[in-house]
PDB file of N, CA and C in Angstrom:
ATOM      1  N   UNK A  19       6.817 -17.326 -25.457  1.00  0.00           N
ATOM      2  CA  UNK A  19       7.808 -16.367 -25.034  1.00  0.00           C
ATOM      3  C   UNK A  19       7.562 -16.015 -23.559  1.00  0.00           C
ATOM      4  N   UNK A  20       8.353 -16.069 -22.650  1.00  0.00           N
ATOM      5  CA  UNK A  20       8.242 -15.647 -21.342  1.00  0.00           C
ATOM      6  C   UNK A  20       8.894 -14.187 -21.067  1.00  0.00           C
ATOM      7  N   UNK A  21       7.927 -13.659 -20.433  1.00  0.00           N
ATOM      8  CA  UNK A  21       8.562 -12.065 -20.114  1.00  0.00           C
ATOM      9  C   UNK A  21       9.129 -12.288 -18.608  1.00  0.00           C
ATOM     10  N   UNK A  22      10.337 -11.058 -18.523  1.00  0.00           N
ATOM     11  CA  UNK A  22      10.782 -10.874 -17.436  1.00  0.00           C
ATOM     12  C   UNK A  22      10.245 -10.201 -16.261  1.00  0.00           C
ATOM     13  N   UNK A  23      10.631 -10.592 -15.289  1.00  0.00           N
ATOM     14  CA  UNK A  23       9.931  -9.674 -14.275  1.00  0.00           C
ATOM     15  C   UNK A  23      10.987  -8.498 -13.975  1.00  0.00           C
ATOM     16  N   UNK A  24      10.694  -7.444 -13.272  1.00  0.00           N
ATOM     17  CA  UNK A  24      11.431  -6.195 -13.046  1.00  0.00           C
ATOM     18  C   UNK A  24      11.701  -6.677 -11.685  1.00  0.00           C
ATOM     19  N   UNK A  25      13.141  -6.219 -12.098  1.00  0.00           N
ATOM     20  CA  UNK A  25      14.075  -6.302 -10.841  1.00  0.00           C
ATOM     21  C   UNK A  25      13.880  -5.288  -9.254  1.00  0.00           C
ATOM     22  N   UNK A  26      13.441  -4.048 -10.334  1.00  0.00           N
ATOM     23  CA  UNK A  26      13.571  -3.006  -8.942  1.00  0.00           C
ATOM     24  C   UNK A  26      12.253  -2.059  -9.283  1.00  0.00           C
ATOM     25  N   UNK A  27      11.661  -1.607  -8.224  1.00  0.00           N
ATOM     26  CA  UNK A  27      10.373  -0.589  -8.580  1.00  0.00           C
ATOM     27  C   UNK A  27      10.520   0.342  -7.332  1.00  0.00           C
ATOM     28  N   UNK A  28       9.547   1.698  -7.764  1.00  0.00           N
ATOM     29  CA  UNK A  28       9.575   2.363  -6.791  1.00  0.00           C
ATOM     30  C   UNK A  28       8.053   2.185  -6.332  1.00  0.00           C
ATOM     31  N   UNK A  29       8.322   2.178  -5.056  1.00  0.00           N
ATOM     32  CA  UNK A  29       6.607   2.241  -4.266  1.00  0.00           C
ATOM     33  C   UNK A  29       6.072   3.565  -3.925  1.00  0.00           C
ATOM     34  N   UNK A  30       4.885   4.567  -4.170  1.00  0.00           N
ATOM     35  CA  UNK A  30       4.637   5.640  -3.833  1.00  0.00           C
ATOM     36  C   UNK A  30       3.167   5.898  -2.815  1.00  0.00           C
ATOM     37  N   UNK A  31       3.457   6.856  -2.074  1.00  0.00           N
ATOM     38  CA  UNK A  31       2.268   6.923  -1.434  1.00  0.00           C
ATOM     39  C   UNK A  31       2.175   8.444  -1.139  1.00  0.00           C
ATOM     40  N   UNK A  32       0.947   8.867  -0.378  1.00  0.00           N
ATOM     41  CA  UNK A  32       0.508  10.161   0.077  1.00  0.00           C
ATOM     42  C   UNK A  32       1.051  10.295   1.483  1.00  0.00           C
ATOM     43  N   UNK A  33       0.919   9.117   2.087  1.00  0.00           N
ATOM     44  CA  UNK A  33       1.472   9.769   3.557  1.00  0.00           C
ATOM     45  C   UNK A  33       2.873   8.176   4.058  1.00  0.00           C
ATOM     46  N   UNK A  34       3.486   8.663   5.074  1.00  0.00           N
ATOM     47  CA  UNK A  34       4.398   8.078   5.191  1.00  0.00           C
ATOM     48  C   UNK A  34       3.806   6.441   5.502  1.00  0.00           C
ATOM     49  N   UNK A  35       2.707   6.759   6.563  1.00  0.00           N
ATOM     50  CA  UNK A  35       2.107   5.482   7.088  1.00  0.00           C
ATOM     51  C   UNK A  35       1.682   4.820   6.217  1.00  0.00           C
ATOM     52  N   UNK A  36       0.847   5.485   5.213  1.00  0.00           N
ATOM     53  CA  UNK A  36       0.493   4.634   4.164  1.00  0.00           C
ATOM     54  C   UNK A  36       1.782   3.864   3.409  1.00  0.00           C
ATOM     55  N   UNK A  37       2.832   4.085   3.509  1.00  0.00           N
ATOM     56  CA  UNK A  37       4.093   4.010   2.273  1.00  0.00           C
ATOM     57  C   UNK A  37       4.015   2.275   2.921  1.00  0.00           C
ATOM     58  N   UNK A  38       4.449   2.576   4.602  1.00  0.00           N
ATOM     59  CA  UNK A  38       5.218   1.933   5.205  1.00  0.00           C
ATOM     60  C   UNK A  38       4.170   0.667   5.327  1.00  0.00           C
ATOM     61  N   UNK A  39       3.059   0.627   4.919  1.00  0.00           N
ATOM     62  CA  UNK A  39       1.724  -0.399   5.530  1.00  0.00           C
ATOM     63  C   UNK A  39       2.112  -0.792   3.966  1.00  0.00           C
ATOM     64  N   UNK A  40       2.287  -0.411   2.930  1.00  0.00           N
ATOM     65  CA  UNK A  40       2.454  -0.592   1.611  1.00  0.00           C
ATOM     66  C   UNK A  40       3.837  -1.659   1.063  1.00  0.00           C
ATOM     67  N   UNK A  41       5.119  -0.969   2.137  1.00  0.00           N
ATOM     68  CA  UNK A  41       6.328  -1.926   2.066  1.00  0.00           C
ATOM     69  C   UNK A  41       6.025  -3.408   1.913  1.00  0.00           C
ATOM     70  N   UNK A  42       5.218  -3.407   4.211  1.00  0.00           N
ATOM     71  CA  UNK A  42       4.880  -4.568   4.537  1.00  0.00           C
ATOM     72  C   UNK A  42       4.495  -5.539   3.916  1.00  0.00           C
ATOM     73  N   UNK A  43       3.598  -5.368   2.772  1.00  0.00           N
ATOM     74  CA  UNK A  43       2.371  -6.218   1.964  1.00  0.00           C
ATOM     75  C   UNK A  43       3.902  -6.904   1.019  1.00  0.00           C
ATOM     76  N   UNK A  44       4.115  -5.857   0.298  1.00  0.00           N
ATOM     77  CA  UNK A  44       5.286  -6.002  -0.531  1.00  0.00           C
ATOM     78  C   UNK A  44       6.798  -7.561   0.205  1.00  0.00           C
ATOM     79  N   UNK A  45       6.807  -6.965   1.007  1.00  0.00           N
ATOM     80  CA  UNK A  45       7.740  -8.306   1.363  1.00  0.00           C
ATOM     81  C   UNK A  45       7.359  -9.315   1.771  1.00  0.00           C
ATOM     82  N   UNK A  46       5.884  -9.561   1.532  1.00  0.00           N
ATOM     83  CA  UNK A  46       5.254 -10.872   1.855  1.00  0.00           C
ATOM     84  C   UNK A  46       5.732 -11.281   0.165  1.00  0.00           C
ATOM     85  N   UNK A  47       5.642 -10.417  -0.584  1.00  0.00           N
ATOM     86  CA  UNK A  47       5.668 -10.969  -1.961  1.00  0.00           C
ATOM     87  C   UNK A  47       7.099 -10.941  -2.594  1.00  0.00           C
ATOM     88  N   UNK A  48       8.365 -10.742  -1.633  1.00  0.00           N
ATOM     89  CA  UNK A  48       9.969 -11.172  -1.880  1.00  0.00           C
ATOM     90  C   UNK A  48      10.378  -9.720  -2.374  1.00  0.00           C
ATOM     91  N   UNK A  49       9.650  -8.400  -2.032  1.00  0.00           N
ATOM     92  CA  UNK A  49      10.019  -7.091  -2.171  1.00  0.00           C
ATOM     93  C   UNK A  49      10.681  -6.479  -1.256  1.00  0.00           C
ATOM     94  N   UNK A  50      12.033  -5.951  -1.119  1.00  0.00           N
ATOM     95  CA  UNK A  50      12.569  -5.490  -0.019  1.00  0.00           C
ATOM     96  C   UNK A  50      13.118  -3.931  -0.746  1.00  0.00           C
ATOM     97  N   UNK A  51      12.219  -3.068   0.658  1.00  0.00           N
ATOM     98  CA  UNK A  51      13.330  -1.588   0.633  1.00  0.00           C
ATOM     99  C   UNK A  51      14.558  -1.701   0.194  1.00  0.00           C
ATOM    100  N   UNK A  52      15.519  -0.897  -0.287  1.00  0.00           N
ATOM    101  CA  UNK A  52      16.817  -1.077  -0.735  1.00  0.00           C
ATOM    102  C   UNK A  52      17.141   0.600  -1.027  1.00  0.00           C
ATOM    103  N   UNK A  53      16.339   1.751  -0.124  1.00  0.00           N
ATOM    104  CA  UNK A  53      16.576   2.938   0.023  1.00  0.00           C
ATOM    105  C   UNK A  53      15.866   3.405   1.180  1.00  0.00           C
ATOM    106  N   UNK A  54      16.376   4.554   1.353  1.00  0.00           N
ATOM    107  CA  UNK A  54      15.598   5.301   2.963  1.00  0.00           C
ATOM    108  C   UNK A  54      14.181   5.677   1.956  1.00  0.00           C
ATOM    109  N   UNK A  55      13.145   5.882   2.956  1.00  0.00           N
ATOM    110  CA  UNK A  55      12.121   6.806   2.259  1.00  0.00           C
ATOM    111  C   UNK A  55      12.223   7.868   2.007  1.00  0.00           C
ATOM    112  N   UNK A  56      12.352   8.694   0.706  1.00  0.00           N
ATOM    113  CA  UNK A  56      12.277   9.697   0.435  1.00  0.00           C
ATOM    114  C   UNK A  56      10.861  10.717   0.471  1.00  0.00           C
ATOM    115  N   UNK A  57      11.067  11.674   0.894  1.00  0.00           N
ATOM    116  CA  UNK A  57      10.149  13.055   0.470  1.00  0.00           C
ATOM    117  C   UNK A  57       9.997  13.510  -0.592  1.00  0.00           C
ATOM    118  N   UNK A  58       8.995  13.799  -1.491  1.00  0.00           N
ATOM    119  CA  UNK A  58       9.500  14.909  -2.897  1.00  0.00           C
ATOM    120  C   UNK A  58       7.995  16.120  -2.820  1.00  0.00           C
ATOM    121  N   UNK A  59       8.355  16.622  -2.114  1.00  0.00           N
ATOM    122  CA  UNK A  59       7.136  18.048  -2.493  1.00  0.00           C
ATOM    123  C   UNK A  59       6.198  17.906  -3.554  1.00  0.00           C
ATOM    124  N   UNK A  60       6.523  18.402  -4.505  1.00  0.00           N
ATOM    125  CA  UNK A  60       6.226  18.461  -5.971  1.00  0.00           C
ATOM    126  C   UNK A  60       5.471  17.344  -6.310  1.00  0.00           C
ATOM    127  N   UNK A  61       5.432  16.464  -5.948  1.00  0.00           N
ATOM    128  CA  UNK A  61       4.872  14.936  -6.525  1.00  0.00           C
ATOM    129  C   UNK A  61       3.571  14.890  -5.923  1.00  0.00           C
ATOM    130  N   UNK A  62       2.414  14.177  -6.668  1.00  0.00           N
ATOM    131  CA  UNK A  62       0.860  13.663  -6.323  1.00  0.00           C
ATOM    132  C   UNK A  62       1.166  13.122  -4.864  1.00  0.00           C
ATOM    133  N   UNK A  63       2.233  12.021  -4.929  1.00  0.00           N
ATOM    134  CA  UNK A  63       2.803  10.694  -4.060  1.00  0.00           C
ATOM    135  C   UNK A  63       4.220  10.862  -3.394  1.00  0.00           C
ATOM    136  N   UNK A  64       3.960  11.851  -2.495  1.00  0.00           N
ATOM    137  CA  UNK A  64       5.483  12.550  -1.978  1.00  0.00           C
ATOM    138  C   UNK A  64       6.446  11.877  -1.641  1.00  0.00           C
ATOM    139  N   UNK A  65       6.091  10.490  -0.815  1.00  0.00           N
ATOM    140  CA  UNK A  65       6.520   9.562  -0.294  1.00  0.00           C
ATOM    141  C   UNK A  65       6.702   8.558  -1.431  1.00  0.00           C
ATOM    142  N   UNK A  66       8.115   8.053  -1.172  1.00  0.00           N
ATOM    143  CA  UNK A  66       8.456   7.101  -2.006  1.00  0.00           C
ATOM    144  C   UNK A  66       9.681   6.355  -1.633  1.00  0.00           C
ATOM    145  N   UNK A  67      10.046   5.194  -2.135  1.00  0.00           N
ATOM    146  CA  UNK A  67      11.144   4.316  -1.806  1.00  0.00           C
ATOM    147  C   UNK A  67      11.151   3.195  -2.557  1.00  0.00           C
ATOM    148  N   UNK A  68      12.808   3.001  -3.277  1.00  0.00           N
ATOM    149  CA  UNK A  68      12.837   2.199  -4.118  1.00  0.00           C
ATOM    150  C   UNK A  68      13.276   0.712  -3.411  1.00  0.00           C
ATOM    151  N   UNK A  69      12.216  -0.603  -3.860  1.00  0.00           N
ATOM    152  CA  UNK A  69      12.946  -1.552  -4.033  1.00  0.00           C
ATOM    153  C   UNK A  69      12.732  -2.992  -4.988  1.00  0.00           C
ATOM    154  N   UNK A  70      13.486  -3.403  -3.958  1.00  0.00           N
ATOM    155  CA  UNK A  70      14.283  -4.479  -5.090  1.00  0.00           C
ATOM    156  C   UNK A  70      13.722  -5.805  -4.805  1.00  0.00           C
ATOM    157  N   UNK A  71      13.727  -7.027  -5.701  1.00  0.00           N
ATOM    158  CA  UNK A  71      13.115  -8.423  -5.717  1.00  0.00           C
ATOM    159  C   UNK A  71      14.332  -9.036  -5.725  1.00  0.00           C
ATOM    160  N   UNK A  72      13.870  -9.880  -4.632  1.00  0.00           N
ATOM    161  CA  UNK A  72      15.056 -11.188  -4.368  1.00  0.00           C
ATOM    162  C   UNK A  72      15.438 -11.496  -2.654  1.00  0.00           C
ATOM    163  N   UNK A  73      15.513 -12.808  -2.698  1.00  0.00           N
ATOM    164  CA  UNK A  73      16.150 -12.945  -2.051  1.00  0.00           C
ATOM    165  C   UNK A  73      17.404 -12.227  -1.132  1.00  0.00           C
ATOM    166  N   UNK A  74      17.637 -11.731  -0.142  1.00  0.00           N
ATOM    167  CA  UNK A  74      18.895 -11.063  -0.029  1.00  0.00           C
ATOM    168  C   UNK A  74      18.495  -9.496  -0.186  1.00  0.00           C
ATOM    169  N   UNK A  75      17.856  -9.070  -1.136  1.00  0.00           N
ATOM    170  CA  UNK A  75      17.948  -7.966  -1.208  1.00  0.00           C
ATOM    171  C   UNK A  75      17.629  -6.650  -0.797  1.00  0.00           C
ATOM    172  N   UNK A  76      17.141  -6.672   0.580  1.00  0.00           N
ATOM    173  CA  UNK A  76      17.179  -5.848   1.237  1.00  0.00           C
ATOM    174  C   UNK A  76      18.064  -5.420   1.890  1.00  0.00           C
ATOM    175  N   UNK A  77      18.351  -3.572   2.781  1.00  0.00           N
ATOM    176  CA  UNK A  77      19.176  -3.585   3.434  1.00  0.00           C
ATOM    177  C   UNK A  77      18.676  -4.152   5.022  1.00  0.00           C
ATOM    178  N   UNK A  78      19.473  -4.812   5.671  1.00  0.00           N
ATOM    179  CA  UNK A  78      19.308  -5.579   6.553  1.00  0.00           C
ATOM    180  C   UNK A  78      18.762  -4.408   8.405  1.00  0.00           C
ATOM    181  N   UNK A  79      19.816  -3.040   7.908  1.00  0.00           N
ATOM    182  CA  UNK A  79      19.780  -2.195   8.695  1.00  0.00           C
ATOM    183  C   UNK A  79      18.039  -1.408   8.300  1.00  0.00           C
ATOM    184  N   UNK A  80      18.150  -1.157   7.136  1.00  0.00           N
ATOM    185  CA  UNK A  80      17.119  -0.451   7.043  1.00  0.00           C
ATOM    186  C   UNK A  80      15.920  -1.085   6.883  1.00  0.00           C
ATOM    187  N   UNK A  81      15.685  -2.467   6.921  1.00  0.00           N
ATOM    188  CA  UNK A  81      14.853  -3.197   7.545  1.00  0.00           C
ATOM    189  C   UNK A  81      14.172  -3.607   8.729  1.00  0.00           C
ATOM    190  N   UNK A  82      15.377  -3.094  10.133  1.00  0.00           N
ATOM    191  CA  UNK A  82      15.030  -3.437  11.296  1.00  0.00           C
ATOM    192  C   UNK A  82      14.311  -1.879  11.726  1.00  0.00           C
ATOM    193  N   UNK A  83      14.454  -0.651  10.755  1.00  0.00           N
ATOM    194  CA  UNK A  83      13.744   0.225  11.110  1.00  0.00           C
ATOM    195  C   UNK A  83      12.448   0.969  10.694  1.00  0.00           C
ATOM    196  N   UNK A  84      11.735  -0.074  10.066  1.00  0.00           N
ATOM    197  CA  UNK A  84      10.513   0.234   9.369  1.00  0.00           C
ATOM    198  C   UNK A  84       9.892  -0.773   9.923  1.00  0.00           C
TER     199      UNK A  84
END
């Protein structure tokens, strides 16, 4: 039986720099942002941003600014 892989994940971190050193690694491995980075107070991992696997699937804009 072969399992699927997940289409979309969220990445979390403590500080923004860390998020963004975290993206990088990620799209060596076909992971692209596909949201702004969000803030959330309340959370361990304030910093967060969802994305997505594939080809294509990043936003192209919000790629040239991270």
């Amino acid at each position: 039986m072969t399992t699927k892989q997940p289409k979309k994940k969220i990445l979390e971190a403590k500080t923004r720099a860390a998020l963004e050193k975290q993206i990088k690694v990620e799209e060596r491995g076909r992971w692209y942002p596909i949201s702004d980075i969000k803030f959330y107070d309340h959370e361990p991992k304030p910093y967060q941003v969802l994305m997505k696997f594939g080809k294509g699937a990043g936003n192209n804009e919000l790629n040239k600014t991270i």
